Amino acid sequence: EHGVDAADVNMHSPQDCLDTLRHHMAGATESQELAIALAMLVELLRSVEEQGRDLADVLPSLVMRFGIARDTFLELAKLRTARGLSQRILEACDLAEAPVPAIHAVTSPRTLAKRDPWVNMLRATTQCFAAILGGAEAITCLPYDSVPGPASELGRRVARNTQLILDEECHLGDVADAGGGAYALENYTRLLAEQAWEGFQEIEKLGGYSAVTASGWLADWLQQSHGERRERIRKRKMPIT
């Protein structure tokens, strides 16, 4: 009924959720998030197959979770890309008819500001807008005052109503793939797909998701992106609103 705090976004168990939100919070770029999600998906499919289970029985319950940041059109394209690349993975596994994992979008905790928190309402609105038009099946809108938290009753109410107004009054969910055919969005999607696929291939060369996590390579990869992002914000080359 209400919006939730950042600590409460875990709507699915680890068994059925390919969660890139923690990587998003660690500084992952959009293409890195997609690459990691693909690596997690492939590793899960391999594990299921090794256990002798039917892949077709597992896929309908799978969910991919992504953080949605400030760049509306890039984030919209990210969700479109996630679907396309997931479908490509399934086709390679002879599962072309199987459903791609559903998408759970979370308004990005890393974009919430402590100073002047009211502006966080604008950020959440544009992020929900991107998530809806990107085709997310589930959206968690974080309250504007959840940093440092806990969120107030007003914050929870606004978070809930942001989604309701965009859906029921703006009717954003009435059109399937609203960005389809738009040159900028199609170009974003293509570029993200190319970059994400390269990142995914690199992870696979190094042994897969678990291997790069255990070796520390993934943390170093994300730390580099995090540092670059902080530097761009510090020099005001990257806006936060």
Tab-separated table of N, CA, C and O in Angstrom, residues 124-173:
chain	number	residue	atom	x	y	z
A	124	ALA	N	12.350	10.957	-8.243
A	124	ALA	CA	11.549	9.724	-8.207
A	124	ALA	C	10.527	9.701	-9.336
A	124	ALA	O	10.258	8.650	-9.924
A	125	THR	N	9.954	10.858	-9.650
A	125	THR	CA	8.948	10.926	-10.714
A	125	THR	C	9.551	10.569	-12.074
A	125	THR	O	8.990	9.770	-12.831
A	126	THR	N	10.697	11.169	-12.396
A	126	THR	CA	11.316	10.869	-13.693
A	126	THR	C	11.801	9.427	-13.749
A	126	THR	O	11.776	8.794	-14.811
A	127	GLN	N	12.236	8.894	-12.619
A	127	GLN	CA	12.703	7.507	-12.586
A	127	GLN	C	11.539	6.521	-12.752
A	127	GLN	O	11.665	5.521	-13.463
A	128	CYS	N	10.420	6.822	-12.102
A	128	CYS	CA	9.223	5.991	-12.306
A	128	CYS	C	8.749	6.078	-13.747
A	128	CYS	O	8.328	5.075	-14.337
A	129	PHE	N	8.805	7.267	-14.313
A	129	PHE	CA	8.433	7.481	-15.716
A	129	PHE	C	9.268	6.564	-16.613
A	129	PHE	O	8.735	5.870	-17.491
A	130	ALA	N	10.586	6.544	-16.394
A	130	ALA	CA	11.470	5.701	-17.197
A	130	ALA	C	11.163	4.217	-16.990
A	130	ALA	O	11.169	3.435	-17.944
A	131	ALA	N	10.892	3.832	-15.758
A	131	ALA	CA	10.633	2.425	-15.463
A	131	ALA	C	9.345	1.938	-16.122
A	131	ALA	O	9.285	0.842	-16.672
A	132	ILE	N	8.308	2.773	-16.082
A	132	ILE	CA	7.034	2.386	-16.682
A	132	ILE	C	7.170	2.261	-18.196
A	132	ILE	O	6.779	1.252	-18.794
A	133	LEU	N	7.750	3.288	-18.835
A	133	LEU	CA	7.886	3.237	-20.287
A	133	LEU	C	8.917	2.206	-20.725
A	133	LEU	O	8.883	1.743	-21.868
A	134	GLY	N	9.817	1.831	-19.809
A	134	GLY	CA	10.777	0.781	-20.119
A	134	GLY	C	10.193	-0.608	-19.998
A	134	GLY	O	10.836	-1.589	-20.378
A	135	GLY	N	8.982	-0.696	-19.458
A	135	GLY	CA	8.285	-1.977	-19.404
A	135	GLY	C	8.478	-2.775	-18.138
A	135	GLY	O	8.260	-3.996	-18.131
A	136	ALA	N	8.864	-2.132	-17.041
A	136	ALA	CA	9.040	-2.859	-15.777
A	136	ALA	C	7.711	-3.431	-15.292
A	136	ALA	O	6.689	-2.751	-15.318
A	137	GLU	N	7.749	-4.685	-14.863
A	137	GLU	CA	6.538	-5.314	-14.326
A	137	GLU	C	6.247	-4.877	-12.898
A	137	GLU	O	5.096	-4.878	-12.451
A	138	ALA	N	7.294	-4.547	-12.154
A	138	ALA	CA	7.134	-4.092	-10.764
A	138	ALA	C	8.048	-2.894	-10.538
A	138	ALA	O	9.165	-2.851	-11.052
A	139	ILE	N	7.550	-1.917	-9.783
A	139	ILE	CA	8.326	-0.711	-9.512
A	139	ILE	C	8.261	-0.403	-8.019
A	139	ILE	O	7.186	-0.415	-7.423
A	140	THR	N	9.416	-0.136	-7.439
A	140	THR	CA	9.484	0.333	-6.063
A	140	THR	C	9.953	1.776	-6.086
A	140	THR	O	11.071	2.057	-6.527
A	141	CYS	N	9.092	2.677	-5.662
A	141	CYS	CA	9.418	4.098	-5.600
A	141	CYS	C	9.812	4.436	-4.159
A	141	CYS	O	8.991	4.314	-3.246
A	142	LEU	N	11.057	4.827	-3.957
A	142	LEU	CA	11.527	5.121	-2.609
A	142	LEU	C	11.049	6.505	-2.154
A	142	LEU	O	11.021	7.443	-2.953
A	143	PRO	N	10.683	6.649	-0.887
A	143	PRO	CA	10.237	7.948	-0.370
A	143	PRO	C	11.325	9.010	-0.481
A	143	PRO	O	12.517	8.707	-0.376
A	144	TYR	N	10.907	10.250	-0.690
A	144	TYR	CA	11.867	11.338	-0.900
A	144	TYR	C	12.753	11.562	0.317
A	144	TYR	O	13.870	12.070	0.211
A	145	ASP	N	12.266	11.180	1.512
A	145	ASP	CA	13.034	11.421	2.744
A	145	ASP	C	13.570	10.126	3.347
A	145	ASP	O	13.786	10.050	4.553
A	146	SER	N	13.789	9.121	2.511
A	146	SER	CA	14.310	7.841	3.031
A	146	SER	C	15.807	7.897	3.279
A	146	SER	O	16.393	6.946	3.783
A	147	VAL	N	16.464	9.002	2.913
A	147	VAL	CA	17.865	9.236	3.241
A	147	VAL	C	17.922	10.470	4.144
A	147	VAL	O	17.471	11.548	3.749
A	148	PRO	N	18.438	10.400	5.370
A	148	PRO	CA	19.018	9.201	5.971
A	148	PRO	C	18.000	8.232	6.554
A	148	PRO	O	18.381	7.161	6.996
A	149	GLY	N	16.707	8.600	6.547
A	149	GLY	CA	15.662	7.696	6.991
A	149	GLY	C	15.484	7.756	8.503
A	149	GLY	O	16.250	8.375	9.212
A	150	PRO	N	14.453	7.091	9.050
A	150	PRO	CA	13.413	6.389	8.279
A	150	PRO	C	12.451	7.372	7.608
A	150	PRO	O	12.352	8.523	8.020
A	151	ALA	N	11.773	6.889	6.588
A	151	ALA	CA	10.868	7.744	5.836
A	151	ALA	C	9.647	8.117	6.675
A	151	ALA	O	9.177	7.338	7.497
A	152	SER	N	9.149	9.318	6.427
A	152	SER	CA	7.950	9.782	7.118
A	152	SER	C	6.706	9.212	6.445
A	152	SER	O	6.763	8.659	5.354
A	153	GLU	N	5.571	9.378	7.110
A	153	GLU	CA	4.311	8.939	6.523
A	153	GLU	C	4.025	9.704	5.236
A	153	GLU	O	3.533	9.139	4.260
A	154	LEU	N	4.357	11.013	5.220
A	154	LEU	CA	4.168	11.798	4.007
A	154	LEU	C	5.047	11.264	2.886
A	154	LEU	O	4.605	11.148	1.738
A	155	GLY	N	6.287	10.932	3.200
A	155	GLY	CA	7.195	10.403	2.194
A	155	GLY	C	6.677	9.122	1.581
A	155	GLY	O	6.746	8.927	0.359
A	156	ARG	N	6.131	8.259	2.414
A	156	ARG	CA	5.570	6.995	1.916
A	156	ARG	C	4.334	7.247	1.063
A	156	ARG	O	4.125	6.602	0.031
A	157	ARG	N	3.525	8.200	1.496
A	157	ARG	CA	2.300	8.498	0.742
A	157	ARG	C	2.641	9.071	-0.635
A	157	ARG	O	2.036	8.687	-1.655
A	158	VAL	N	3.602	9.981	-0.681
A	158	VAL	CA	3.997	10.571	-1.960
A	158	VAL	C	4.594	9.510	-2.879
A	158	VAL	O	4.326	9.488	-4.088
A	159	ALA	N	5.394	8.611	-2.310
A	159	ALA	CA	5.997	7.545	-3.114
A	159	ALA	C	4.924	6.666	-3.751
A	159	ALA	O	4.998	6.321	-4.935
A	160	ARG	N	3.934	6.320	-2.962
A	160	ARG	CA	2.829	5.496	-3.480
A	160	ARG	C	2.049	6.237	-4.559
A	160	ARG	O	1.776	5.712	-5.642
A	161	ASN	N	1.718	7.499	-4.284
A	161	ASN	CA	0.879	8.250	-5.218
A	161	ASN	C	1.611	8.621	-6.496
A	161	ASN	O	0.981	8.818	-7.544
A	162	THR	N	2.932	8.738	-6.440
A	162	THR	CA	3.699	9.015	-7.657
A	162	THR	C	3.439	7.935	-8.689
A	162	THR	O	3.178	8.215	-9.867
A	163	GLN	N	3.487	6.697	-8.258
A	163	GLN	CA	3.245	5.584	-9.176
A	163	GLN	C	1.796	5.548	-9.641
A	163	GLN	O	1.514	5.298	-10.818
A	164	LEU	N	0.879	5.782	-8.715
A	164	LEU	CA	-0.537	5.713	-9.062
A	164	LEU	C	-0.923	6.781	-10.083
A	164	LEU	O	-1.669	6.511	-11.032
A	165	ILE	N	-0.413	7.997	-9.888
A	165	ILE	CA	-0.756	9.084	-10.813
A	165	ILE	C	-0.189	8.816	-12.200
A	165	ILE	O	-0.871	8.993	-13.223
A	166	LEU	N	1.067	8.372	-12.265
A	166	LEU	CA	1.679	8.081	-13.559
A	166	LEU	C	0.947	6.953	-14.285
A	166	LEU	O	0.829	6.952	-15.518
A	167	ASP	N	0.445	6.011	-13.523
A	167	ASP	CA	-0.232	4.860	-14.135
A	167	ASP	C	-1.696	5.167	-14.446
A	167	ASP	O	-2.148	5.024	-15.590
A	168	GLU	N	-2.433	5.621	-13.446
A	168	GLU	CA	-3.883	5.718	-13.574
A	168	GLU	C	-4.356	7.053	-14.174
A	168	GLU	O	-5.457	7.114	-14.733
A	169	GLU	N	-3.558	8.109	-14.031
A	169	GLU	CA	-3.970	9.399	-14.580
A	169	GLU	C	-3.210	9.758	-15.851
A	169	GLU	O	-3.763	10.361	-16.773
A	170	CYS	N	-1.931	9.379	-15.911
A	170	CYS	CA	-1.148	9.653	-17.126
A	170	CYS	C	-1.207	8.492	-18.111
A	170	CYS	O	-0.817	8.642	-19.271
A	171	HIS	N	-1.670	7.327	-17.653
A	171	HIS	CA	-1.857	6.153	-18.518
A	171	HIS	C	-0.564	5.738	-19.235
A	171	HIS	O	-0.593	5.314	-20.379
A	172	LEU	N	0.555	5.855	-18.526
A	172	LEU	CA	1.833	5.535	-19.157
A	172	LEU	C	1.970	4.058	-19.491
A	172	LEU	O	2.731	3.693	-20.384
A	173	GLY	N	1.249	3.226	-18.764
A	173	GLY	CA	1.374	1.795	-18.995
A	173	GLY	C	0.454	1.251	-20.068
A	173	GLY	O	0.412	0.043	-20.311
